[in-house]
Amino acid sequence: MDYDTYGSNAVELAIDLANAERDDTGRHDAERDDTEPDDAAGPSWAPAFLRAHAEWFTPGTALELSPRDAVTAAEVADLVRAVALAGTRAEVIDRLNELLARARPQPYATDHDGELHLHFAHPAAPALEQLTTTVAMGLSQVVAQHGWQRLGVCSAEGCDDVYVDTSRNASRRYCSNTCASRSTVAAYRARRKA
Ligand SMILES: [Zn+2]
Ligand SMILES: [Zn+2]
């Protein structure tokens, strides 16, 4: 396993999508701010997500999504999350296959970043298809090659973001350094109180 390039793998896009904050379809955690105004034009989180991850799409791909496409993107995000939450290998396989059923893989060799590598989606596919296929294939590849236990949910209190564990000894428990240090401080304070 090449730990150096692992982080740039398409699985990171999948994790980002699963943890994306959604405006209308509801965030998955309890910290959603209900005072945010509803966008009458439809969900804006999805095209905003695509723009923030524009490097994953073929240059020139239209990154605007219809409200209907945004709902589909949310379903894909939920499926990624379901794979990470699954507690058994059999359940991981079921959830992965649900996700893969939405993918339209078309392997494509490119060196757009200087390195020869494969993309999973047809370069001319619409943004939603590129997103779904890249996420489904990237996630499946990591699970198949490195084990389903590599995906998890953050152990920090009040955070339920998912992560992919790229550590050498598979010891990760938090979604981010922020959550890890927050939990360390909380545990330290709890010990001092006791
Ligand atoms: Zn690429
Ligand atoms: Zn976290």
Coordinates of N, CA, C and O and ligand atoms in Angstrom, one line a residue:
M1 N 0.8 -1.2 0.0 CA 0.0 0.0 0.0 C 0.9 1.2 0.0 O 1.8 1.4 0.8
D2 N 0.6 2.1 -0.9 CA 1.4 3.3 -1.0 C 0.8 4.4 -0.2 O -0.2 5.1 -0.6
Y3 N 1.4 4.6 1.0 CA 0.7 5.5 1.9 C 0.9 7.0 1.5 O 0.2 7.9 2.0
D4 N 1.9 7.2 0.7 CA 2.2 8.6 0.3 C 1.1 9.2 -0.7 O 0.7 10.3 -0.6
T5 N 0.7 8.3 -1.6 CA -0.3 8.8 -2.6 C -1.7 8.5 -2.1 O -2.7 8.9 -2.7
Y6 N -1.8 7.7 -1.1 CA -3.1 7.2 -0.6 C -4.0 8.4 -0.3 O -5.2 8.4 -0.7
G7 N -3.5 9.5 0.3 CA -4.3 10.6 0.7 C -4.9 11.3 -0.5 O -6.0 12.0 -0.4
S8 N -4.3 11.2 -1.7 CA -4.9 11.9 -2.8 C -5.9 11.1 -3.6 O -6.4 11.4 -4.6
N9 N -6.2 9.9 -3.0 CA -7.1 8.9 -3.7 C -8.5 9.5 -3.7 O -8.9 10.3 -2.9
A10 N -9.2 8.9 -4.7 CA -10.6 9.4 -4.9 C -11.5 9.1 -3.6 O -12.5 9.7 -3.5
V11 N -11.0 8.3 -2.7 CA -11.8 8.0 -1.5 C -11.9 9.3 -0.7 O -12.9 9.5 0.0
E12 N -11.0 10.2 -0.8 CA -11.1 11.5 -0.1 C -12.3 12.3 -0.6 O -12.9 13.0 0.2
L13 N -12.5 12.2 -1.8 CA -13.7 12.9 -2.4 C -15.0 12.3 -1.8 O -15.9 13.0 -1.4
A14 N -15.0 10.9 -1.7 CA -16.2 10.3 -1.1 C -16.4 10.7 0.4 O -17.5 11.0 0.8
I15 N -15.3 10.8 1.1 CA -15.4 11.2 2.5 C -15.9 12.6 2.6 O -16.8 12.9 3.4
D16 N -15.3 13.5 1.8 CA -15.8 14.9 1.8 C -17.3 15.0 1.5 O -18.0 15.8 2.1
L17 N -17.7 14.2 0.5 CA -19.1 14.2 0.2 C -20.0 13.8 1.3 O -21.0 14.4 1.6
A18 N -19.6 12.7 2.0 CA -20.4 12.2 3.1 C -20.5 13.2 4.2 O -21.5 13.2 4.9
N19 N -19.4 14.0 4.4 CA -19.4 14.9 5.5 C -19.9 16.3 5.1 O -19.9 17.2 5.9
A20 N -20.3 16.5 3.9 CA -20.7 17.8 3.4 C -21.9 18.3 4.2 O -22.8 17.6 4.5
E21 N -21.9 19.6 4.4 CA -23.0 20.2 5.1 C -24.1 20.6 4.0 O -23.7 21.2 3.0
R22 N -25.3 20.1 4.2 CA -26.3 20.3 3.3 C -27.3 21.4 3.7 O -27.6 21.5 4.9
D23 N -27.8 22.2 2.8 CA -28.6 23.3 3.2 C -30.1 22.8 3.3 O -30.8 23.2 4.3
D24 N -30.6 22.0 2.5 CA -32.0 21.7 2.4 C -32.4 20.3 2.8 O -33.3 20.0 3.5
T25 N -31.5 19.4 2.4 CA -31.8 18.0 2.6 C -31.5 17.5 4.0 O -31.7 16.4 4.4
G26 N -31.0 18.5 4.8 CA -30.7 18.2 6.2 C -29.3 17.6 6.4 O -28.9 16.7 5.8
R27 N -28.6 18.2 7.3 CA -27.3 17.7 7.7 C -27.6 16.4 8.5 O -28.6 16.2 9.1
H28 N -26.5 15.6 8.6 CA -26.7 14.3 9.3 C -26.5 14.5 10.8 O -26.8 13.6 11.6
D29 N -25.9 15.6 11.2 CA -25.7 15.8 12.6 C -26.7 16.7 13.3 O -27.5 17.3 12.6
A30 N -26.6 16.9 14.6 CA -27.6 17.6 15.3 C -27.3 19.1 15.4 O -28.1 19.9 15.9
E31 N -26.2 19.5 14.8 CA -25.8 20.9 14.9 C -26.3 21.8 13.8 O -25.9 22.9 13.6
R32 N -27.2 21.3 13.0 CA -27.8 22.1 11.9 C -28.4 23.3 12.4 O -29.1 23.4 13.4
D33 N -28.1 24.4 11.7 CA -28.6 25.7 12.1 C -29.9 26.0 11.3 O -29.9 26.3 10.1
D34 N -31.1 25.9 12.0 CA -32.3 26.0 11.3 C -32.7 27.4 11.0 O -33.7 27.7 10.4
T35 N -31.8 28.4 11.4 CA -32.2 29.8 11.1 C -31.7 30.1 9.7 O -32.0 31.2 9.2
E36 N -30.9 29.2 9.0 CA -30.5 29.5 7.6 C -31.7 29.7 6.7 O -32.6 28.9 6.8
P37 N -31.7 30.7 5.9 CA -32.8 30.9 5.0 C -32.9 29.8 3.9 O -31.9 29.3 3.5
D38 N -34.1 29.4 3.6 CA -34.3 28.4 2.5 C -34.1 29.0 1.2 O -34.5 30.2 0.9
D39 N -33.4 28.3 0.3 CA -33.1 28.8 -1.0 C -34.2 28.4 -1.9 O -34.3 27.2 -2.3
A40 N -35.0 29.3 -2.4 CA -36.1 29.0 -3.2 C -35.7 28.4 -4.6 O -36.5 27.7 -5.2
A41 N -34.5 28.7 -5.0 CA -34.0 28.2 -6.3 C -33.6 26.7 -6.2 O -33.3 26.1 -7.2
G42 N -33.6 26.2 -5.0 CA -33.3 24.8 -4.9 C -32.0 24.6 -4.1 O -31.4 25.6 -3.7
P43 N -31.6 23.4 -3.8 CA -30.4 23.1 -3.0 C -29.2 23.7 -3.6 O -28.9 23.5 -4.8
S44 N -28.4 24.4 -2.8 CA -27.2 25.1 -3.4 C -26.0 24.4 -2.9 O -24.9 24.6 -3.4
W45 N -26.1 23.5 -1.9 CA -24.9 22.8 -1.3 C -24.2 22.0 -2.3 O -23.0 21.9 -2.3
A46 N -25.0 21.3 -3.2 CA -24.4 20.4 -4.1 C -23.5 21.1 -5.2 O -22.3 20.7 -5.3
P47 N -24.0 22.1 -5.9 CA -23.1 22.8 -6.8 C -21.9 23.5 -6.1 O -20.8 23.5 -6.6
A48 N -22.2 23.9 -4.8 CA -21.1 24.5 -4.0 C -20.0 23.5 -3.7 O -18.8 23.7 -3.8
F49 N -20.5 22.3 -3.4 CA -19.5 21.2 -3.2 C -18.7 20.9 -4.4 O -17.5 20.7 -4.3
L50 N -19.4 20.8 -5.6 CA -18.7 20.5 -6.8 C -17.6 21.6 -7.1 O -16.5 21.3 -7.5
R51 N -18.0 22.9 -6.9 CA -17.1 24.0 -7.2 C -15.9 23.9 -6.2 O -14.8 24.1 -6.6
A52 N -16.1 23.5 -5.0 CA -15.0 23.4 -4.0 C -14.1 22.2 -4.3 O -13.0 22.1 -3.8
H53 N -14.6 21.3 -5.1 CA -13.8 20.1 -5.5 C -13.6 20.0 -7.0 O -13.6 18.9 -7.6
A54 N -13.5 21.2 -7.6 CA -13.5 21.3 -9.1 C -12.3 20.5 -9.7 O -12.4 20.0 -10.8
E55 N -11.2 20.3 -8.9 CA -10.1 19.6 -9.5 C -10.4 18.1 -9.8 O -9.6 17.5 -10.5
W56 N -11.5 17.6 -9.3 CA -11.9 16.2 -9.6 C -12.6 16.0 -10.9 O -12.9 14.9 -11.3
F57 N -13.0 17.1 -11.5 CA -13.8 17.0 -12.7 C -13.0 17.5 -13.9 O -12.1 18.3 -13.9
T58 N -13.4 16.9 -15.1 CA -12.8 17.2 -16.3 C -12.9 18.7 -16.5 O -14.0 19.3 -16.4
P59 N -11.8 19.4 -16.9 CA -12.0 20.9 -17.1 C -13.0 21.2 -18.1 O -13.1 20.5 -19.1
G60 N -13.9 22.1 -17.8 CA -15.0 22.5 -18.7 C -16.3 21.8 -18.4 O -17.3 22.2 -19.0
T61 N -16.3 20.9 -17.4 CA -17.5 20.2 -17.0 C -18.4 21.3 -16.3 O -17.9 22.0 -15.5
A62 N -19.7 21.3 -16.7 CA -20.6 22.2 -16.1 C -20.9 21.7 -14.7 O -21.3 20.6 -14.5
L63 N -20.6 22.6 -13.7 CA -20.7 22.1 -12.3 C -22.0 22.6 -11.6 O -22.2 22.4 -10.4
E64 N -22.9 23.1 -12.4 CA -24.3 23.4 -11.9 C -25.1 22.2 -11.9 O -25.1 21.3 -12.8
L65 N -25.8 22.0 -10.8 CA -26.7 20.8 -10.6 C -28.1 21.3 -10.5 O -28.4 22.2 -9.8
S66 N -29.1 20.5 -11.1 CA -30.5 20.8 -10.8 C -30.8 20.4 -9.4 O -30.1 19.6 -8.8
P67 N -31.9 20.9 -8.9 CA -32.4 20.5 -7.5 C -32.5 19.0 -7.5 O -32.2 18.4 -6.4
R68 N -33.0 18.4 -8.5 CA -33.2 17.0 -8.6 C -31.8 16.2 -8.5 O -31.7 15.2 -7.8
D69 N -30.8 16.8 -9.2 CA -29.5 16.2 -9.2 C -28.9 16.3 -7.8 O -28.1 15.5 -7.3
A70 N -29.2 17.5 -7.1 CA -28.7 17.7 -5.7 C -29.2 16.6 -4.8 O -28.5 16.1 -3.9
V71 N -30.5 16.2 -5.0 CA -31.1 15.2 -4.2 C -30.4 13.9 -4.4 O -30.1 13.1 -3.5
T72 N -30.1 13.6 -5.7 CA -29.3 12.4 -6.0 C -28.0 12.4 -5.4 O -27.5 11.4 -4.9
A73 N -27.3 13.6 -5.4 CA -26.0 13.7 -4.8 C -26.1 13.4 -3.3 O -25.2 12.8 -2.7
A74 N -27.1 13.9 -2.7 CA -27.3 13.6 -1.3 C -27.5 12.1 -1.0 O -27.0 11.6 0.0
E75 N -28.2 11.4 -1.9 CA -28.4 10.0 -1.7 C -27.0 9.3 -1.8 O -26.8 8.3 -1.1
V76 N -26.2 9.7 -2.8 CA -24.9 9.1 -2.9 C -24.1 9.4 -1.6 O -23.4 8.5 -1.1
A77 N -24.2 10.6 -1.1 CA -23.5 10.9 0.2 C -24.0 10.0 1.3 O -23.1 9.5 2.1
D78 N -25.3 9.8 1.3 CA -25.8 8.9 2.4 C -25.3 7.5 2.2 O -25.1 6.8 3.2
L79 N -25.1 7.0 1.0 CA -24.7 5.7 0.8 C -23.2 5.5 1.2 O -22.8 4.5 1.8
V80 N -22.4 6.6 0.9 CA -21.0 6.5 1.4 C -21.0 6.4 2.9 O -20.2 5.6 3.5
R81 N -21.8 7.2 3.5 CA -21.9 7.2 5.0 C -22.4 5.9 5.5 O -21.8 5.4 6.5
A82 N -23.3 5.3 4.8 CA -23.8 3.9 5.2 C -22.7 2.9 5.1 O -22.6 2.0 6.0
V83 N -21.8 3.0 4.1 CA -20.7 2.1 4.0 C -19.8 2.3 5.3 O -19.3 1.3 5.9
A84 N -19.5 3.5 5.6 CA -18.6 3.8 6.7 C -19.2 3.3 8.1 O -18.5 2.9 9.0
L85 N -20.5 3.4 8.2 CA -21.2 3.1 9.4 C -21.5 1.6 9.6 O -21.7 1.1 10.7
A86 N -21.4 0.9 8.5 CA -21.7 -0.6 8.5 C -20.8 -1.3 9.4 O -19.6 -1.1 9.4
G87 N -21.4 -2.2 10.2 CA -20.6 -2.9 11.3 C -20.1 -4.3 10.9 O -19.3 -4.8 11.7
T88 N -20.5 -4.8 9.8 CA -20.0 -6.1 9.4 C -19.6 -6.1 7.9 O -20.0 -5.2 7.2
R89 N -18.8 -7.0 7.6 CA -18.3 -7.1 6.2 C -19.5 -7.3 5.2 O -19.6 -6.7 4.2
A90 N -20.4 -8.1 5.6 CA -21.6 -8.4 4.8 C -22.4 -7.1 4.5 O -22.8 -6.9 3.4
E91 N -22.5 -6.3 5.5 CA -23.3 -5.1 5.4 C -22.5 -4.1 4.5 O -23.1 -3.4 3.7
V92 N -21.2 -4.1 4.7 CA -20.4 -3.2 3.9 C -20.5 -3.6 2.4 O -20.7 -2.7 1.5
I93 N -20.5 -4.9 2.1 CA -20.7 -5.3 0.7 C -22.0 -4.9 0.2 O -22.1 -4.4 -1.0
D94 N -23.1 -5.1 0.9 CA -24.4 -4.7 0.5 C -24.5 -3.2 0.2 O -25.0 -2.8 -0.9
R95 N -24.0 -2.4 1.1 CA -24.0 -0.9 0.9 C -23.1 -0.5 -0.3 O -23.5 0.4 -1.1
L96 N -22.0 -1.1 -0.4 CA -21.1 -0.8 -1.6 C -21.8 -1.1 -2.9 O -21.7 -0.4 -3.9
N97 N -22.5 -2.3 -2.9 CA -23.1 -2.6 -4.2 C -24.3 -1.7 -4.5 O -24.5 -1.4 -5.7
E98 N -24.9 -1.2 -3.5 CA -26.0 -0.2 -3.7 C -25.3 1.1 -4.4 O -25.9 1.7 -5.3
L99 N -24.2 1.4 -3.9 CA -23.5 2.6 -4.4 C -22.9 2.3 -5.8 O -23.1 3.2 -6.7
L100 N -22.3 1.2 -6.0 CA -21.8 0.8 -7.3 C -22.8 0.7 -8.4 O -22.5 1.0 -9.5
A101 N -24.1 0.4 -8.0 CA -25.1 0.2 -9.0 C -25.4 1.6 -9.6 O -26.0 1.7 -10.7
R102 N -25.0 2.7 -9.0 CA -25.2 4.0 -9.5 C -24.1 4.5 -10.3 O -24.2 5.6 -10.9
A103 N -23.0 3.8 -10.3 CA -21.7 4.2 -11.0 C -21.8 3.8 -12.5 O -22.4 2.8 -12.8
R104 N -21.1 4.6 -13.3 CA -21.0 4.2 -14.7 C -19.5 4.3 -15.1 O -19.1 5.2 -15.8
P105 N -18.8 3.3 -14.6 CA -17.3 3.4 -14.8 C -16.9 3.3 -16.3 O -17.5 2.5 -17.0
Q106 N -15.9 4.1 -16.6 CA -15.4 4.1 -17.9 C -13.9 4.5 -17.7 O -13.5 5.7 -17.7
P107 N -13.1 3.5 -17.4 CA -11.7 3.8 -17.1 C -11.0 4.6 -18.2 O -11.2 4.4 -19.4
Y108 N -10.2 5.6 -17.7 CA -9.6 6.5 -18.7 C -8.3 7.0 -18.2 O -8.1 7.4 -17.0
A109 N -7.3 6.7 -19.0 CA -5.9 7.0 -18.6 C -5.6 8.5 -18.9 O -6.0 9.0 -19.9
T110 N -4.9 9.1 -18.0 CA -4.6 10.6 -18.2 C -3.3 10.9 -17.4 O -2.9 10.2 -16.5
D111 N -2.6 12.0 -17.8 CA -1.5 12.5 -17.1 C -1.6 14.0 -16.8 O -0.7 14.7 -16.8
H112 N -2.9 14.4 -16.6 CA -3.2 15.9 -16.5 C -2.4 16.5 -15.4 O -2.2 17.7 -15.4
D113 N -2.0 15.8 -14.4 CA -1.3 16.3 -13.3 C 0.2 16.0 -13.3 O 0.9 16.2 -12.3
G114 N 0.6 15.4 -14.4 CA 2.0 15.1 -14.6 C 2.3 13.6 -14.3 O 3.3 13.1 -14.7
E115 N 1.4 12.9 -13.6 CA 1.5 11.5 -13.3 C 0.5 10.7 -14.2 O -0.6 11.1 -14.2
L116 N 1.0 9.6 -14.7 CA 0.0 8.7 -15.5 C -0.8 8.0 -14.4 O -0.3 7.3 -13.6
H117 N -2.1 8.2 -14.5 CA -3.0 7.5 -13.6 C -4.4 7.3 -14.3 O -4.6 7.8 -15.4
L118 N -5.2 6.6 -13.6 CA -6.5 6.3 -14.2 C -7.6 7.1 -13.5 O -7.6 7.3 -12.3
H119 N -8.5 7.6 -14.3 CA -9.8 8.1 -13.8 C -10.9 7.1 -14.0 O -10.8 6.2 -14.9
F120 N -11.9 7.1 -13.2 CA -12.9 6.1 -13.2 C -14.1 6.4 -14.2 O -14.8 5.6 -14.7
A121 N -14.4 7.7 -14.3 CA -15.5 8.1 -15.1 C -15.2 8.6 -16.5 O -14.0 9.0 -16.7
H122 N -16.1 8.5 -17.4 CA -15.9 9.1 -18.8 C -15.6 10.6 -18.6 O -16.4 11.3 -17.9
P123 N -14.6 11.0 -19.3 CA -14.2 12.5 -19.1 C -15.3 13.4 -19.6 O -15.4 14.6 -19.1
A124 N -16.2 13.0 -20.5 CA -17.2 13.9 -21.0 C -18.6 13.7 -20.3 O -19.6 14.3 -20.6
A125 N -18.6 12.8 -19.2 CA -19.8 12.6 -18.5 C -20.2 13.8 -17.8 O -19.4 14.6 -17.4
P126 N -21.5 14.0 -17.5 CA -22.0 15.1 -16.7 C -21.4 15.1 -15.3 O -21.0 14.0 -14.8
A127 N -21.4 16.2 -14.6 CA -20.8 16.3 -13.3 C -21.3 15.3 -12.3 O -20.5 14.7 -11.6
L128 N -22.6 15.1 -12.3 CA -23.1 14.2 -11.3 C -22.7 12.7 -11.5 O -22.3 12.0 -10.6
E129 N -22.5 12.4 -12.8 CA -22.1 11.0 -13.2 C -20.6 10.9 -12.8 O -20.1 9.9 -12.3
Q130 N -19.8 11.9 -13.1 CA -18.4 11.9 -12.7 C -18.2 11.8 -11.2 O -17.4 11.0 -10.7
L131 N -19.0 12.5 -10.5 CA -19.0 12.5 -9.0 C -19.3 11.1 -8.5 O -18.6 10.5 -7.7
T132 N -20.5 10.6 -8.9 CA -21.0 9.3 -8.4 C -20.0 8.2 -8.7 O -19.7 7.4 -7.9
T133 N -19.5 8.2 -9.9 CA -18.6 7.1 -10.4 C -17.3 7.2 -9.6 O -16.8 6.2 -9.1
T134 N -16.7 8.4 -9.5 CA -15.4 8.5 -8.9 C -15.5 8.1 -7.4 O -14.7 7.4 -6.9
V135 N -16.6 8.6 -6.7 CA -16.8 8.3 -5.3 C -17.0 6.8 -5.1 O -16.4 6.1 -4.2
A136 N -17.9 6.2 -5.9 CA -18.2 4.7 -5.8 C -17.0 3.9 -6.0 O -16.7 2.9 -5.3
M137 N -16.3 4.2 -7.1 CA -15.1 3.4 -7.4 C -13.9 3.6 -6.5 O -13.3 2.7 -6.1
G138 N -13.7 4.8 -6.1 CA -12.6 5.2 -5.1 C -12.8 4.5 -3.8 O -11.9 3.9 -3.2
L139 N -14.1 4.6 -3.3 CA -14.4 4.0 -2.0 C -14.3 2.4 -2.1 O -13.7 1.8 -1.2
S140 N -14.8 1.9 -3.1 CA -14.8 0.4 -3.3 C -13.4 -0.1 -3.4 O -13.0 -1.2 -2.8
Q141 N -12.6 0.6 -4.1 CA -11.2 0.2 -4.3 C -10.4 0.1 -3.0 O -9.7 -0.8 -2.7
V142 N -10.6 1.2 -2.2 CA -9.9 1.2 -0.9 C -10.4 0.1 0.0 O -9.6 -0.6 0.7
V143 N -11.8 -0.2 0.0 CA -12.3 -1.2 0.9 C -11.8 -2.6 0.4 O -11.4 -3.4 1.2
A144 N -11.8 -2.8 -0.9 CA -11.4 -4.1 -1.4 C -9.9 -4.3 -1.2 O -9.5 -5.5 -0.9
Q145 N -9.1 -3.3 -1.3 CA -7.6 -3.5 -1.2 C -7.1 -3.4 0.2 O -6.2 -4.1 0.6
H146 N -7.8 -2.6 1.1 CA -7.2 -2.3 2.4 C -8.1 -2.8 3.6 O -7.7 -2.6 4.7
G147 N -9.3 -3.2 3.3 CA -10.2 -3.7 4.3 C -11.3 -2.8 4.7 O -11.1 -1.5 4.7
W148 N -12.5 -3.3 5.0 CA -13.6 -2.5 5.3 C -13.5 -1.7 6.6 O -14.1 -0.7 6.9
Q149 N -12.6 -2.2 7.5 CA -12.4 -1.5 8.8 C -11.7 -0.2 8.7 O -11.5 0.5 9.6
R150 N -11.2 0.1 7.5 CA -10.5 1.3 7.2 C -11.4 2.6 7.2 O -11.0 3.7 7.3
L151 N -12.7 2.3 7.2 CA -13.7 3.4 7.3 C -14.3 3.4 8.7 O -14.5 2.4 9.3
G152 N -14.5 4.6 9.2 CA -15.1 4.7 10.5 C -15.8 6.0 10.7 O -15.8 6.9 9.9
V153 N -16.3 6.2 11.9 CA -17.0 7.4 12.3 C -16.3 8.0 13.5 O -15.8 7.3 14.4
C154 N -16.1 9.3 13.5 CA -15.4 10.1 14.5 C -15.8 9.7 15.9 O -17.0 9.7 16.2
S155 N -14.8 9.5 16.8 CA -15.1 9.2 18.2 C -15.4 10.4 19.0 O -15.7 10.3 20.2
A156 N -15.1 11.6 18.5 CA -15.3 12.8 19.3 C -16.7 13.1 19.6 O -17.6 12.8 18.8
E157 N -16.9 13.5 20.9 CA -18.3 13.8 21.3 C -18.9 14.9 20.4 O -18.3 15.9 20.1
G158 N -20.1 14.7 19.9 CA -20.8 15.7 19.1 C -20.4 15.8 17.7 O -20.9 16.6 16.9
C159 N -19.5 14.9 17.3 CA -19.1 14.8 15.8 C -19.4 13.4 15.3 O -19.1 12.4 15.9
D160 N -20.1 13.4 14.1 CA -20.3 12.1 13.6 C -19.9 12.0 12.1 O -20.4 11.3 11.3
D161 N -18.8 12.8 11.8 CA -18.2 12.8 10.5 C -17.5 11.4 10.3 O -17.0 10.8 11.2
V162 N -17.5 11.0 9.0 CA -16.8 9.7 8.7 C -15.4 10.0 8.3 O -15.0 11.1 7.9
Y163 N -14.5 9.0 8.3 CA -13.1 9.2 7.9 C -12.7 7.9 7.2 O -13.3 6.8 7.4
V164 N -11.6 8.0 6.5 CA -10.9 6.8 6.0 C -9.5 6.8 6.7 O -8.8 7.8 6.8
D165 N -9.2 5.7 7.2 CA -8.0 5.5 8.0 C -6.8 5.2 7.2 O -6.7 4.0 6.7
T166 N -5.9 6.1 7.0 CA -4.7 5.9 6.1 C -3.5 5.6 7.0 O -2.4 5.6 6.5
S167 N -3.7 5.5 8.3 CA -2.5 5.3 9.2 C -1.9 3.9 9.0 O -2.7 3.0 8.6
R168 N -0.7 3.8 9.2 CA 0.0 2.5 9.0 C -0.6 1.4 9.8 O -0.7 0.3 9.4
N169 N -0.9 1.7 11.1 CA -1.3 0.6 12.0 C -2.9 0.7 12.2 O -3.4 0.1 13.1
A170 N -3.6 1.4 11.3 CA -5.0 1.4 11.4 C -5.5 1.8 12.8 O -6.3 1.2 13.4
S171 N -5.0 3.0 13.3 CA -5.3 3.3 14.6 C -6.1 4.6 14.7 O -6.4 5.1 15.8
R172 N -6.6 5.1 13.6 CA -7.3 6.4 13.6 C -8.7 6.2 14.3 O -9.4 5.2 14.1
R173 N -9.1 7.3 15.0 CA -10.4 7.3 15.7 C -11.1 8.6 15.4 O -12.3 8.7 15.8
Y174 N -10.5 9.6 14.9 CA -11.1 10.9 14.7 C -11.1 11.3 13.3 O -10.2 10.9 12.5
C175 N -12.1 12.2 12.9 CA -12.2 12.7 11.6 C -11.1 13.6 11.2 O -10.8 13.8 10.0
S176 N -10.6 14.3 12.2 CA -9.7 15.4 12.0 C -8.8 15.6 13.2 O -9.1 15.2 14.3
N177 N -7.7 16.4 13.0 CA -6.8 16.7 14.1 C -7.6 17.6 15.1 O -7.3 17.5 16.3
T178 N -8.5 18.4 14.6 CA -9.3 19.2 15.5 C -10.1 18.4 16.5 O -10.0 18.6 17.7
C179 N -10.8 17.4 16.0 CA -11.5 16.5 16.9 C -10.6 15.7 17.8 O -10.9 15.5 19.0
A180 N -9.5 15.3 17.3 CA -8.5 14.5 18.1 C -8.0 15.3 19.3 O -8.0 14.8 20.4
S181 N -7.6 16.6 19.0 CA -7.1 17.3 20.1 C -8.2 17.8 21.1 O -8.0 17.9 22.3
R182 N -9.4 18.1 20.5 CA -10.5 18.4 21.3 C -10.8 17.3 22.3 O -11.1 17.5 23.5
S183 N -10.8 16.1 21.9 CA -11.0 14.9 22.7 C -9.9 14.7 23.7 O -10.2 14.3 24.9
T184 N -8.7 15.0 23.3 CA -7.6 14.8 24.3 C -7.7 15.8 25.4 O -7.5 15.4 26.6
V185 N -8.1 17.0 25.1 CA -8.2 18.1 26.1 C -9.4 17.7 27.0 O -9.3 17.8 28.3
A186 N -10.5 17.2 26.4 CA -11.7 16.8 27.2 C -11.3 15.7 28.2 O -11.7 15.7 29.4
A187 N -10.6 14.7 27.7 CA -10.2 13.6 28.5 C -9.3 14.0 29.7 O -9.4 13.6 30.8
Y188 N -8.4 15.0 29.4 CA -7.5 15.5 30.4 C -8.2 16.2 31.5 O -8.0 16.0 32.7
R189 N -9.2 17.0 31.1 CA -10.0 17.8 32.1 C -10.8 16.8 32.9 O -10.9 17.0 34.1
A190 N -11.3 15.8 32.3 CA -12.2 14.8 33.0 C -11.3 14.1 34.1 O -11.7 13.8 35.2
R191 N -10.0 13.8 33.7 CA -9.1 13.1 34.6 C -8.8 14.0 35.8 O -8.7 13.6 36.9
R192 N -8.6 15.3 35.5 CA -8.2 16.3 36.6 C -9.4 16.4 37.5 O -9.2 16.6 38.7
K193 N -10.6 16.5 37.0 CA -11.8 16.6 37.9 C -11.9 15.4 38.8 O -12.3 15.6 40.0
A194 N -11.6 14.2 38.3 CA -11.8 13.0 39.0 C -10.9 12.8 40.2 O -10.1 13.6 40.5
Ligands
ZN1 ZN -6.6 12.9 -12.2
ZN2 ZN -14.8 14.6 14.3

